[in-house]
Tab-separated table of C-alpha atoms and ligand atoms in Angstrom:
chain	number	residue	atom	x	y	z
V	1	MET	CA	4.266	-14.903	-31.580
V	2	THR	CA	0.626	-15.859	-31.069
V	3	ALA	CA	-2.217	-14.129	-32.932
V	4	PHE	CA	-3.711	-10.783	-31.873
V	5	SER	CA	-6.871	-12.345	-30.417
V	6	THR	CA	-4.813	-14.834	-28.374
V	7	ARG	CA	-2.578	-12.056	-27.004
V	8	GLN	CA	-5.682	-10.045	-26.140
V	9	VAL	CA	-6.823	-12.646	-23.592
V	10	GLN	CA	-3.545	-14.268	-22.496
V	11	ALA	CA	-0.437	-12.108	-22.875
V	12	GLY	CA	1.478	-11.697	-19.640
V	13	PHE	CA	-0.746	-13.734	-17.322
V	14	VAL	CA	0.593	-16.855	-15.644
V	15	PRO	CA	-2.480	-18.749	-14.436
V	16	GLY	CA	-2.266	-20.473	-11.079
V	17	ALA	CA	0.537	-18.296	-9.753
V	18	VAL	CA	-1.728	-17.152	-6.930
V	19	GLN	CA	-4.690	-19.147	-5.567
V	20	ASN	CA	-5.169	-20.945	-8.899
V	21	SER	CA	-7.166	-18.006	-10.283
V	22	ALA	CA	-7.857	-18.507	-13.982
V	23	VAL	CA	-8.451	-14.797	-14.554
V	24	PRO	CA	-6.084	-11.993	-13.440
V	25	PRO	CA	-6.869	-10.913	-9.876
V	26	ILE	CA	-7.116	-7.311	-8.658
V	27	TYR	CA	-4.354	-6.499	-6.190
V	28	GLN	CA	-6.299	-3.863	-4.283
V	29	THR	CA	-3.595	-2.909	-1.827
V	30	ALA	CA	-1.777	0.380	-1.402
V	31	ALA	CA	1.517	-1.245	-0.445
V	32	TYR	CA	3.490	-4.493	-0.249
V	33	GLU	CA	5.249	-6.160	2.640
V	34	PHE	CA	8.971	-6.865	2.259
V	35	ALA	CA	10.639	-10.109	3.331
V	36	SER	CA	13.457	-8.175	4.999
V	37	LEU	CA	14.986	-4.720	5.144
V	38	ALA	CA	17.723	-5.867	2.752
V	39	ASP	CA	15.023	-6.945	0.314
V	40	ALA	CA	13.259	-3.594	0.652
V	41	ALA	CA	16.495	-1.721	-0.033
V	42	ASP	CA	17.187	-3.817	-3.167
V	43	ILE	CA	13.696	-3.259	-4.531
V	44	PHE	CA	13.819	0.495	-3.846
V	45	ALA	CA	17.189	0.728	-5.636
V	46	LEU	CA	15.847	-1.284	-8.604
V	47	ARG	CA	18.582	-3.875	-8.027
V	48	LYS	CA	15.836	-6.465	-7.813
V	49	PRO	CA	12.270	-6.557	-9.216
V	50	GLY	CA	9.448	-6.639	-6.730
V	51	ASN	CA	6.273	-4.995	-5.552
V	52	LEU	CA	6.821	-1.861	-3.557
V	53	TYR	CA	3.958	0.607	-3.347
V	54	SER	CA	0.939	1.011	-5.627
V	55	ARG	CA	1.913	4.523	-6.677
V	56	SER	CA	4.779	2.800	-8.546
V	57	ALA	CA	2.744	-0.162	-9.838
V	58	SER	CA	0.550	-3.103	-8.887
V	59	PRO	CA	0.756	-6.624	-10.334
V	60	THR	CA	-2.598	-5.955	-12.044
V	61	GLN	CA	-1.087	-2.871	-13.695
V	62	LEU	CA	2.095	-4.752	-14.672
V	63	LEU	CA	-0.025	-7.350	-16.436
V	64	LEU	CA	-1.946	-4.615	-18.272
V	65	GLU	CA	1.361	-3.069	-19.334
V	66	GLU	CA	2.599	-6.389	-20.661
V	67	ARG	CA	-0.643	-7.026	-22.509
V	68	VAL	CA	-0.799	-3.634	-24.219
V	69	ALA	CA	2.896	-3.911	-25.146
V	70	ALA	CA	2.119	-7.341	-26.661
V	71	LEU	CA	-0.771	-5.905	-28.687
V	72	GLU	CA	1.278	-2.961	-29.994
V	73	GLY	CA	4.337	-5.154	-30.664
V	74	GLY	CA	6.324	-3.036	-28.186
V	75	ALA	CA	9.159	-3.788	-25.782
V	76	SER	CA	7.669	-2.365	-22.559
V	77	ALA	CA	4.836	-0.166	-21.351
V	78	VAL	CA	3.799	2.060	-18.463
V	79	GLY	CA	0.236	2.293	-17.187
V	80	VAL	CA	-0.982	5.588	-15.690
V	81	ALA	CA	-4.184	7.170	-14.405
V	82	SER	CA	-5.500	8.577	-17.707
V	83	GLY	CA	-4.660	9.130	-21.331
V	84	GLN	CA	-3.850	12.706	-20.474
V	85	ALA	CA	-1.270	11.482	-17.940
V	86	ALA	CA	0.189	9.088	-20.521
V	87	VAL	CA	0.793	11.932	-22.995
V	88	ALA	CA	2.167	14.183	-20.245
V	89	VAL	CA	4.648	11.761	-18.642
V	90	THR	CA	5.833	10.501	-22.025
V	91	LEU	CA	6.714	13.967	-23.250
V	92	LEU	CA	8.091	15.170	-19.905
V	93	ALA	CA	10.466	12.198	-19.956
V	94	LEU	CA	11.535	12.822	-23.568
V	95	VAL	CA	11.584	16.600	-23.688
V	96	GLY	CA	12.038	18.423	-20.386
V	97	ALA	CA	12.403	22.152	-19.656
V	98	GLY	CA	13.832	24.166	-22.550
V	99	GLY	CA	12.866	21.469	-25.011
V	100	HIS	CA	10.597	21.691	-28.026
V	101	ILE	CA	7.969	19.456	-29.609
V	102	VAL	CA	6.569	19.553	-33.132
V	103	SER	CA	2.947	18.443	-33.104
V	104	ALA	CA	0.118	17.983	-35.563
V	105	ASN	CA	-2.680	20.567	-35.409
V	106	GLN	CA	-5.188	17.736	-35.559
V	107	LEU	CA	-5.425	16.693	-31.915
V	108	TYR	CA	-7.781	15.920	-29.058
V	109	GLY	CA	-8.508	19.286	-27.334
V	110	GLY	CA	-7.107	18.222	-23.955
V	111	THR	CA	-3.751	17.542	-25.602
V	112	VAL	CA	-3.800	21.042	-27.115
V	113	ASP	CA	-4.451	22.459	-23.618
V	114	LEU	CA	-1.512	20.491	-22.209
V	115	PHE	CA	0.798	21.546	-25.039
V	116	GLN	CA	0.063	25.244	-25.218
V	117	ASP	CA	-0.716	25.997	-21.596
V	118	THR	CA	0.688	23.607	-18.972
V	119	PHE	CA	3.789	22.636	-20.972
V	120	ALA	CA	4.514	26.344	-21.482
V	121	ASP	CA	4.539	26.671	-17.671
V	122	PHE	CA	7.164	23.892	-17.601
V	123	GLY	CA	9.344	25.686	-20.190
V	124	ILE	CA	8.445	23.272	-22.992
V	125	THR	CA	7.392	24.838	-26.288
V	126	VAL	CA	5.285	23.250	-29.002
V	127	SER	CA	5.035	24.174	-32.705
V	128	PHE	CA	1.829	23.066	-34.385
V	129	VAL	CA	1.811	22.022	-38.052
V	130	ASP	CA	-0.669	20.604	-40.544
V	131	GLN	CA	-0.098	16.861	-40.222
V	132	ASP	CA	-0.287	16.368	-44.000
V	133	ASP	CA	2.414	18.950	-44.758
V	134	ALA	CA	5.787	17.191	-44.781
V	135	ASP	CA	7.663	20.454	-45.414
V	136	ALA	CA	5.973	22.084	-42.418
V	137	TRP	CA	7.044	19.202	-40.151
V	138	ARG	CA	10.651	19.511	-41.404
V	139	ALA	CA	10.710	23.311	-41.185
V	140	ALA	CA	9.421	23.312	-37.595
V	141	VAL	CA	12.279	21.151	-36.273
V	142	ARG	CA	14.805	23.110	-34.163
V	143	PRO	CA	18.052	22.119	-32.438
V	144	GLU	CA	16.141	21.762	-29.151
V	145	THR	CA	13.364	19.597	-30.651
V	146	ARG	CA	13.104	16.307	-28.783
V	147	ALA	CA	9.910	14.704	-30.150
V	148	LEU	CA	7.350	14.764	-32.954
V	149	PHE	CA	3.759	14.066	-31.901
V	150	ALA	CA	0.503	13.211	-33.702
V	151	GLU	CA	-2.561	10.991	-33.518
V	152	SER	CA	-2.723	7.952	-35.831
V	153	VAL	CA	-6.343	8.833	-36.605
V	154	ALA	CA	-7.240	12.232	-35.208
V	155	ASN	CA	-10.057	13.028	-32.797
V	156	PRO	CA	-12.635	14.266	-33.904
V	157	VAL	CA	-12.317	14.650	-37.695
V	158	ALA	CA	-10.580	11.292	-38.367
V	159	GLN	CA	-7.699	12.566	-40.487
V	160	VAL	CA	-5.400	9.572	-41.082
V	161	LEU	CA	-1.721	10.285	-40.470
V	162	ASP	CA	0.958	9.168	-42.916
V	163	ILE	CA	2.906	7.684	-39.997
V	164	GLY	CA	5.773	6.394	-42.136
V	165	LEU	CA	6.377	9.832	-43.631
V	166	VAL	CA	6.404	11.628	-40.267
V	167	ALA	CA	8.526	8.864	-38.693
V	168	ASP	CA	11.177	9.409	-41.406
V	169	ILE	CA	11.172	13.170	-40.717
V	170	ALA	CA	11.536	12.516	-36.962
V	171	HIS	CA	14.393	10.085	-37.459
V	172	ASP	CA	16.182	12.411	-39.912
V	173	ALA	CA	16.001	15.002	-37.111
V	174	GLY	CA	17.361	12.477	-34.590
V	175	VAL	CA	14.215	12.473	-32.442
V	176	PRO	CA	11.495	9.896	-31.720
V	177	LEU	CA	7.961	9.944	-33.107
V	178	VAL	CA	5.231	9.659	-30.449
V	179	ILE	CA	1.814	8.557	-31.717
V	180	ASP	CA	-1.458	8.741	-29.829
V	181	ASN	CA	-3.224	5.564	-31.010
V	182	THR	CA	-6.364	6.016	-28.894
V	183	VAL	CA	-8.760	6.310	-31.831
V	184	GLY	CA	-6.788	3.908	-34.030
V	185	THR	CA	-6.546	1.036	-31.495
V	186	PRO	CA	-3.837	-1.645	-31.814
V	187	TYR	CA	-6.376	-3.909	-33.503
V	188	LEU	CA	-6.763	-1.598	-36.503
V	189	ILE	CA	-3.283	-0.049	-36.619
V	190	ARG	CA	0.030	-0.584	-34.860
V	191	PRO	CA	2.029	2.637	-35.314
V	192	GLY	CA	5.276	0.888	-34.335
V	193	GLU	CA	5.056	-1.166	-37.527
V	194	HIS	CA	5.227	2.105	-39.480
V	195	GLY	CA	8.116	3.694	-37.599
V	196	ALA	CA	6.609	5.247	-34.449
V	197	ASP	CA	8.870	4.893	-31.413
V	198	PHE	CA	6.386	5.506	-28.587
V	199	VAL	CA	2.644	4.831	-28.685
V	200	VAL	CA	0.256	6.368	-26.157
V	201	HIS	CA	-3.320	5.446	-25.380
V	202	SER	CA	-6.219	6.802	-23.493
V	203	ALA	CA	-7.173	3.329	-22.223
V	204	THR	CA	-10.404	4.986	-21.097
V	205	LYS	CA	-11.666	4.576	-24.663
V	206	PHE	CA	-11.541	1.393	-26.767
V	207	LEU	CA	-9.163	-0.628	-24.569
V	208	SER	CA	-11.531	-0.368	-21.610
V	209	GLY	CA	-14.420	-0.254	-24.050
V	210	HIS	CA	-17.341	0.170	-21.688
V	211	GLY	CA	-16.973	3.746	-20.468
V	212	THR	CA	-16.318	2.661	-16.886
V	213	SER	CA	-12.692	3.477	-16.089
V	214	LEU	CA	-10.020	6.050	-16.757
V	215	GLY	CA	-6.550	4.853	-17.640
V	216	GLY	CA	-3.602	5.535	-19.906
V	217	VAL	CA	-0.722	3.518	-21.296
V	218	VAL	CA	2.496	4.404	-23.101
V	219	VAL	CA	4.312	1.710	-25.062
V	220	ASP	CA	8.023	1.903	-25.850
V	221	GLN	CA	8.507	0.142	-29.175
V	222	GLY	CA	12.181	-0.394	-28.328
V	223	SER	CA	13.214	1.286	-31.586
V	224	PHE	CA	14.724	4.608	-30.545
V	225	ASP	CA	18.423	4.526	-29.683
V	226	PHE	CA	19.058	7.233	-27.068
V	227	GLY	CA	22.665	6.038	-26.963
V	228	ALA	CA	23.337	7.143	-30.570
V	229	GLN	CA	23.492	10.820	-29.553
V	230	PRO	CA	24.114	10.591	-25.802
V	231	ASP	CA	24.564	14.356	-25.279
V	232	ARG	CA	20.989	14.957	-26.412
V	233	TRP	CA	19.483	12.548	-23.919
V	234	PRO	CA	21.270	12.977	-20.580
V	235	GLN	CA	18.208	11.700	-18.711
V	236	PHE	CA	19.090	8.254	-20.099
V	237	THR	CA	22.820	8.410	-20.764
V	238	ALA	CA	24.236	10.375	-17.792
V	239	VAL	CA	24.209	9.320	-14.155
V	240	TYR	CA	20.677	9.190	-12.729
V	241	PRO	CA	21.317	10.640	-9.284
V	242	ARG	CA	18.339	9.154	-7.509
V	243	LEU	CA	19.687	5.644	-8.125
V	244	GLY	CA	23.262	6.420	-7.038
V	245	ASP	CA	25.760	5.937	-9.871
V	246	VAL	CA	23.337	4.203	-12.211
V	247	VAL	CA	23.052	5.211	-15.889
V	248	LEU	CA	19.605	4.103	-17.049
V	249	TRP	CA	20.789	3.374	-20.582
V	250	GLU	CA	23.500	1.057	-19.265
V	251	ARG	CA	21.358	-0.635	-16.621
V	252	PHE	CA	18.145	-1.062	-18.631
V	253	GLY	CA	19.049	-0.499	-22.295
V	254	ILE	CA	16.886	0.018	-25.351
V	255	GLY	CA	13.222	-0.771	-24.815
V	256	GLN	CA	13.351	-0.610	-20.993
V	257	ALA	CA	15.190	2.582	-19.969
V	258	PHE	CA	12.297	4.868	-20.902
V	259	ALA	CA	9.821	2.931	-18.720
V	260	ALA	CA	12.322	2.981	-15.839
V	261	LEU	CA	12.616	6.782	-16.078
V	262	VAL	CA	8.863	7.367	-16.416
V	263	LYS	CA	8.051	5.146	-13.445
V	264	THR	CA	10.822	6.120	-11.056
V	265	LYS	CA	10.656	9.841	-11.763
V	266	TYR	CA	7.462	11.173	-13.336
V	267	VAL	CA	4.874	8.728	-11.994
V	268	HIS	CA	6.711	8.476	-8.676
V	269	ASP	CA	7.007	12.245	-8.212
V	270	LEU	CA	3.845	13.572	-9.844
V	271	GLY	CA	1.671	10.616	-8.800
V	272	PRO	CA	-0.674	9.951	-11.768
V	273	SER	CA	-0.895	6.263	-10.819
V	274	LEU	CA	-3.316	3.758	-12.287
V	275	SER	CA	-5.650	2.187	-9.723
V	276	PRO	CA	-5.499	-1.635	-9.629
V	277	PHE	CA	-9.258	-1.754	-10.077
V	278	ASN	CA	-9.121	0.379	-13.232
V	279	ALA	CA	-6.203	-1.689	-14.553
V	280	TRP	CA	-8.341	-4.782	-14.079
V	281	GLN	CA	-11.352	-3.207	-15.806
V	282	ILE	CA	-9.170	-2.261	-18.763
V	283	LEU	CA	-7.730	-5.801	-18.934
V	284	GLN	CA	-11.279	-7.110	-18.969
V	285	GLY	CA	-12.161	-4.747	-21.805
V	286	ILE	CA	-9.122	-5.706	-23.868
V	287	GLU	CA	-10.267	-9.328	-24.007
V	288	THR	CA	-12.995	-8.333	-26.493
V	289	LEU	CA	-11.164	-5.464	-28.237
V	290	ASP	CA	-11.104	-6.979	-31.728
V	291	LEU	CA	-14.761	-8.037	-31.622
V	292	ARG	CA	-15.981	-4.644	-30.446
V	293	VAL	CA	-13.775	-2.583	-32.718
V	294	ALA	CA	-14.644	-4.622	-35.828
V	295	ARG	CA	-18.370	-4.304	-35.110
V	296	GLN	CA	-18.180	-0.600	-34.205
V	297	SER	CA	-16.131	0.182	-37.313
V	298	ALA	CA	-18.666	-1.560	-39.566
V	299	THR	CA	-21.505	0.277	-37.835
V	300	ALA	CA	-19.744	3.645	-38.134
V	301	LEU	CA	-19.169	3.129	-41.849
V	302	ALA	CA	-22.854	2.256	-42.379
V	303	VAL	CA	-23.916	5.347	-40.410
V	304	ALA	CA	-21.434	7.545	-42.315
V	305	GLU	CA	-22.706	6.272	-45.675
V	306	HIS	CA	-26.255	7.067	-44.614
V	307	LEU	CA	-25.372	10.547	-43.343
V	308	ALA	CA	-23.466	11.308	-46.561
V	309	LYS	CA	-26.777	11.051	-48.443
V	310	HIS	CA	-28.778	13.037	-45.872
V	311	PRO	CA	-30.074	16.425	-47.116
V	312	LYS	CA	-29.480	18.099	-43.714
V	313	VAL	CA	-25.798	17.077	-43.632
V	314	ALA	CA	-23.201	19.235	-45.385
V	315	ALA	CA	-20.209	16.901	-45.030
V	316	VAL	CA	-19.243	13.586	-43.456
V	317	HIS	CA	-15.617	13.256	-42.352
V	318	HIS	CA	-15.135	9.479	-42.495
V	319	PRO	CA	-12.010	8.237	-44.296
V	320	GLY	CA	-13.781	5.035	-45.298
V	321	LEU	CA	-15.877	7.071	-47.742
V	322	ASP	CA	-14.758	7.527	-51.355
V	323	GLY	CA	-13.760	11.127	-51.892
V	324	ASN	CA	-12.619	11.702	-48.309
V	325	PRO	CA	-9.157	13.364	-48.497
V	326	TRP	CA	-7.680	10.614	-46.255
V	327	HIS	CA	-9.332	7.672	-48.055
V	328	ALA	CA	-6.110	6.564	-49.757
V	329	LEU	CA	-4.179	6.714	-46.463
V	330	ALA	CA	-6.985	4.750	-44.771
V	331	GLU	CA	-6.689	2.041	-47.420
V	332	ARG	CA	-2.935	1.901	-46.851
V	333	TYR	CA	-2.828	2.079	-43.051
V	334	LEU	CA	-6.194	0.633	-41.973
V	335	PRO	CA	-6.816	-2.570	-43.951
V	336	LEU	CA	-9.047	-4.035	-41.214
V	337	GLY	CA	-11.357	-1.010	-41.136
V	338	VAL	CA	-11.566	2.654	-40.245
V	339	PRO	CA	-12.095	3.565	-36.562
V	340	SER	CA	-15.638	4.211	-35.371
V	341	VAL	CA	-15.016	7.838	-34.300
V	342	PHE	CA	-15.815	10.365	-37.020
V	343	SER	CA	-17.552	13.708	-37.491
V	344	PHE	CA	-20.185	15.261	-39.676
V	345	ASP	CA	-21.189	18.874	-40.326
V	346	LEU	CA	-24.758	20.078	-40.351
V	347	ASN	CA	-25.862	22.442	-43.099
V	348	GLY	CA	-25.799	26.126	-42.320
V	349	ALA	CA	-23.591	29.125	-41.785
V	350	GLU	CA	-21.329	29.562	-38.780
V	351	ASP	CA	-22.969	32.364	-36.855
V	352	PRO	CA	-23.922	33.143	-33.243
V	353	ASP	CA	-27.006	30.891	-33.572
V	354	THR	CA	-25.144	27.809	-34.767
V	355	GLN	CA	-24.714	26.229	-31.349
V	356	ALA	CA	-28.441	26.555	-30.636
V	357	ARG	CA	-29.277	25.023	-34.042
V	358	VAL	CA	-26.885	22.106	-33.492
V	359	GLY	CA	-28.313	21.715	-29.985
V	360	LYS	CA	-31.793	21.131	-31.400
V	361	VAL	CA	-30.496	18.077	-33.249
V	362	ILE	CA	-28.301	16.757	-30.445
V	363	ASP	CA	-30.985	17.261	-27.795
V	364	ALA	CA	-33.481	15.301	-29.901
V	365	LEU	CA	-31.307	12.149	-29.905
V	366	GLU	CA	-32.590	9.272	-27.791
V	367	VAL	CA	-30.444	6.235	-28.615
V	368	VAL	CA	-27.205	8.149	-29.221
V	369	ARG	CA	-26.076	9.892	-26.017
V	370	LEU	CA	-24.480	13.294	-25.443
V	371	VAL	CA	-21.298	12.336	-23.587
V	372	ALA	CA	-17.697	13.648	-23.593
V	373	ASN	CA	-16.197	10.235	-24.309
V	374	ILE	CA	-15.459	7.883	-27.212
V	375	GLY	CA	-14.898	4.156	-27.609
V	376	ASP	CA	-17.786	3.247	-25.306
V	377	ALA	CA	-20.153	0.325	-25.929
V	378	ARG	CA	-22.847	3.007	-26.281
V	379	SER	CA	-23.037	5.385	-29.249
V	380	LEU	CA	-22.039	8.868	-28.175
V	381	VAL	CA	-22.056	12.317	-29.727
V	382	ALA	CA	-20.268	15.493	-28.738
V	383	HIS	CA	-20.112	19.027	-30.100
V	384	PRO	CA	-16.324	19.598	-30.169
V	385	ALA	CA	-16.566	23.408	-30.520
V	386	SER	CA	-18.438	23.762	-27.229
V	387	MET	CA	-17.072	20.664	-25.432
V	388	THR	CA	-13.773	18.807	-26.014
V	389	HIS	CA	-12.228	21.533	-28.197
V	390	SER	CA	-13.849	24.581	-26.590
V	391	HIS	CA	-10.495	26.024	-25.455
V	392	LEU	CA	-9.242	26.298	-29.039
V	393	ASP	CA	-9.609	29.619	-30.843
V	394	ALA	CA	-11.402	29.789	-34.205
V	395	ALA	CA	-8.172	29.486	-36.222
V	396	GLN	CA	-7.033	26.427	-34.253
V	397	ARG	CA	-10.432	24.797	-34.639
V	398	ALA	CA	-10.363	25.427	-38.380
V	399	ALA	CA	-6.843	23.985	-38.613
V	400	ALA	CA	-8.104	20.848	-36.873
V	401	GLY	CA	-11.008	20.628	-39.345
V	402	ILE	CA	-13.710	21.500	-36.784
V	403	SER	CA	-16.503	23.995	-37.489
V	404	LEU	CA	-19.352	25.172	-35.255
V	405	ASN	CA	-21.557	22.783	-37.254
V	406	THR	CA	-19.373	19.731	-36.524
V	407	ILE	CA	-20.803	16.853	-34.488
V	408	ARG	CA	-18.537	13.991	-33.408
V	409	LEU	CA	-20.006	10.513	-33.327
V	410	SER	CA	-18.503	7.440	-31.667
V	411	ALA	CA	-20.429	4.386	-32.832
V	412	GLY	CA	-21.290	1.858	-30.149
V	413	LEU	CA	-22.572	-1.692	-30.160
V	414	GLU	CA	-26.274	-0.958	-30.660
V	415	ASP	CA	-28.049	-2.185	-33.773
V	416	PRO	CA	-26.955	0.132	-36.624
V	417	ALA	CA	-30.590	0.504	-37.742
V	418	ASP	CA	-31.491	2.009	-34.348
V	419	ILE	CA	-28.587	4.481	-34.538
V	420	ILE	CA	-29.542	5.540	-38.068
V	421	ALA	CA	-33.229	5.893	-37.186
V	422	ASP	CA	-32.317	7.996	-34.145
V	423	LEU	CA	-30.103	10.298	-36.229
V	424	ASP	CA	-32.809	10.648	-38.887
V	425	ARG	CA	-35.378	11.521	-36.220
V	426	ALA	CA	-33.051	14.097	-34.671
V	427	LEU	CA	-31.961	15.594	-38.023
V	428	ALA	CA	-35.599	16.402	-38.731
V	429	HIS	CA	-35.101	19.145	-36.091
V	430	ALA	CA	-32.257	20.728	-38.119
M	1	LIG	C1	-7.027	10.988	-28.671
M	1	LIG	C2	-7.085	11.181	-27.190
M	1	LIG	N1	-5.943	11.225	-26.484
M	1	LIG	C3	-5.945	11.426	-25.148
M	1	LIG	C4	-7.122	11.602	-24.465
M	1	LIG	C5	-7.084	11.843	-22.985
M	1	LIG	O1	-7.463	10.649	-22.353
M	1	LIG	P1	-8.152	10.610	-20.902
M	1	LIG	O2	-9.488	11.214	-21.034
M	1	LIG	O3	-8.156	9.142	-20.586
M	1	LIG	O4	-7.268	11.385	-19.986
M	1	LIG	C6	-8.327	11.553	-25.157
M	1	LIG	C7	-9.600	11.775	-24.431
M	1	LIG	O5	-10.640	12.022	-25.020
M	1	LIG	C8	-8.316	11.343	-26.550
M	1	LIG	O6	-9.446	11.306	-27.272
């Protein structure tokens, strides 16, 4: 296998296949013309590979899937319209009505919304546990549990997951571990190497890298054997009626059956398809992933070290800092650096005036921008309690490590001295 940086720019692309283009083209077409009706029928029945309709996939998307799978060391991948869609279709395919998920408390707020609200409408229940509590993970597993879920490095407080530990608990329970590696990025951490079976990304963040395009990807590591307990996984091991007498596990096997189900059922029926243009933008971003992430991580650590000494800052939640509760896990799981998304708490009590006090600091920033995004080339802040995590109640926020004084920062590519000077200027308003 070639090195990470080589895979970043080359994996999956065959140059010259069409019009000698050296760089992947955008196939901006809604549909594809078939050579014959017999050909169309074979492609629709998945008897033969081929382009069909862009709700299913485009060649630009297929290349993105191959590239992200190559970066995560996975067997196959599915690209979708957003990270939110990637989490949703992955768990719908694994769990289904009547099923149960055990999830970490420490999650992006949109995932909490999906788990406790929309999934409840679909008859899927979720138990939330402290991600560091192995006994809580084990105790929450039920006979109808079909997946364990967590983020490799959590948004926004940057708790580092002991992936190997949770993977062992999942596998003892006979279910796969799904890891959201959006904040981690495959450059800094590949959850599959530590036992995760499925890895999801909001490609909107570091993979795209420039804040231009929404996208999501799920990678099947090819490690989970749905055939070992066939009664638990009828979606793979029983006849799949929409393809006649086909059993996905027999036709596609380990590493491919999951993608076949996600594409032919959930993306096909619900329609969260990735636009070819966005797939292309994300491919473009991936070509510089390692360079950006290394620089942003170094910048974030420098900013965190500065904030840790600042008299207006009560706490800095960056696992690269000595004394952070996840420092040892960061050293074990993140040898190339800690991700550039972290949080810090301003001094002060949590009271009805806190938001206004935090607003004085945030509104005074000039270089660092107030934006509900992360992984952009620009440095961004957010106030999780009133933005990304505003649907959580106080107990849920506390369990995720978020207070009313917490500000999330995603370090960009600006000069670190400008970011630090901007924060110092704004903190004078605290
Ligand atoms: C960790 C994580 N997962 C998933 C998502 C959802 O991704 P998207 O906004 O692309 O739908 C986000 C978005 O902020 C995120 O931070």
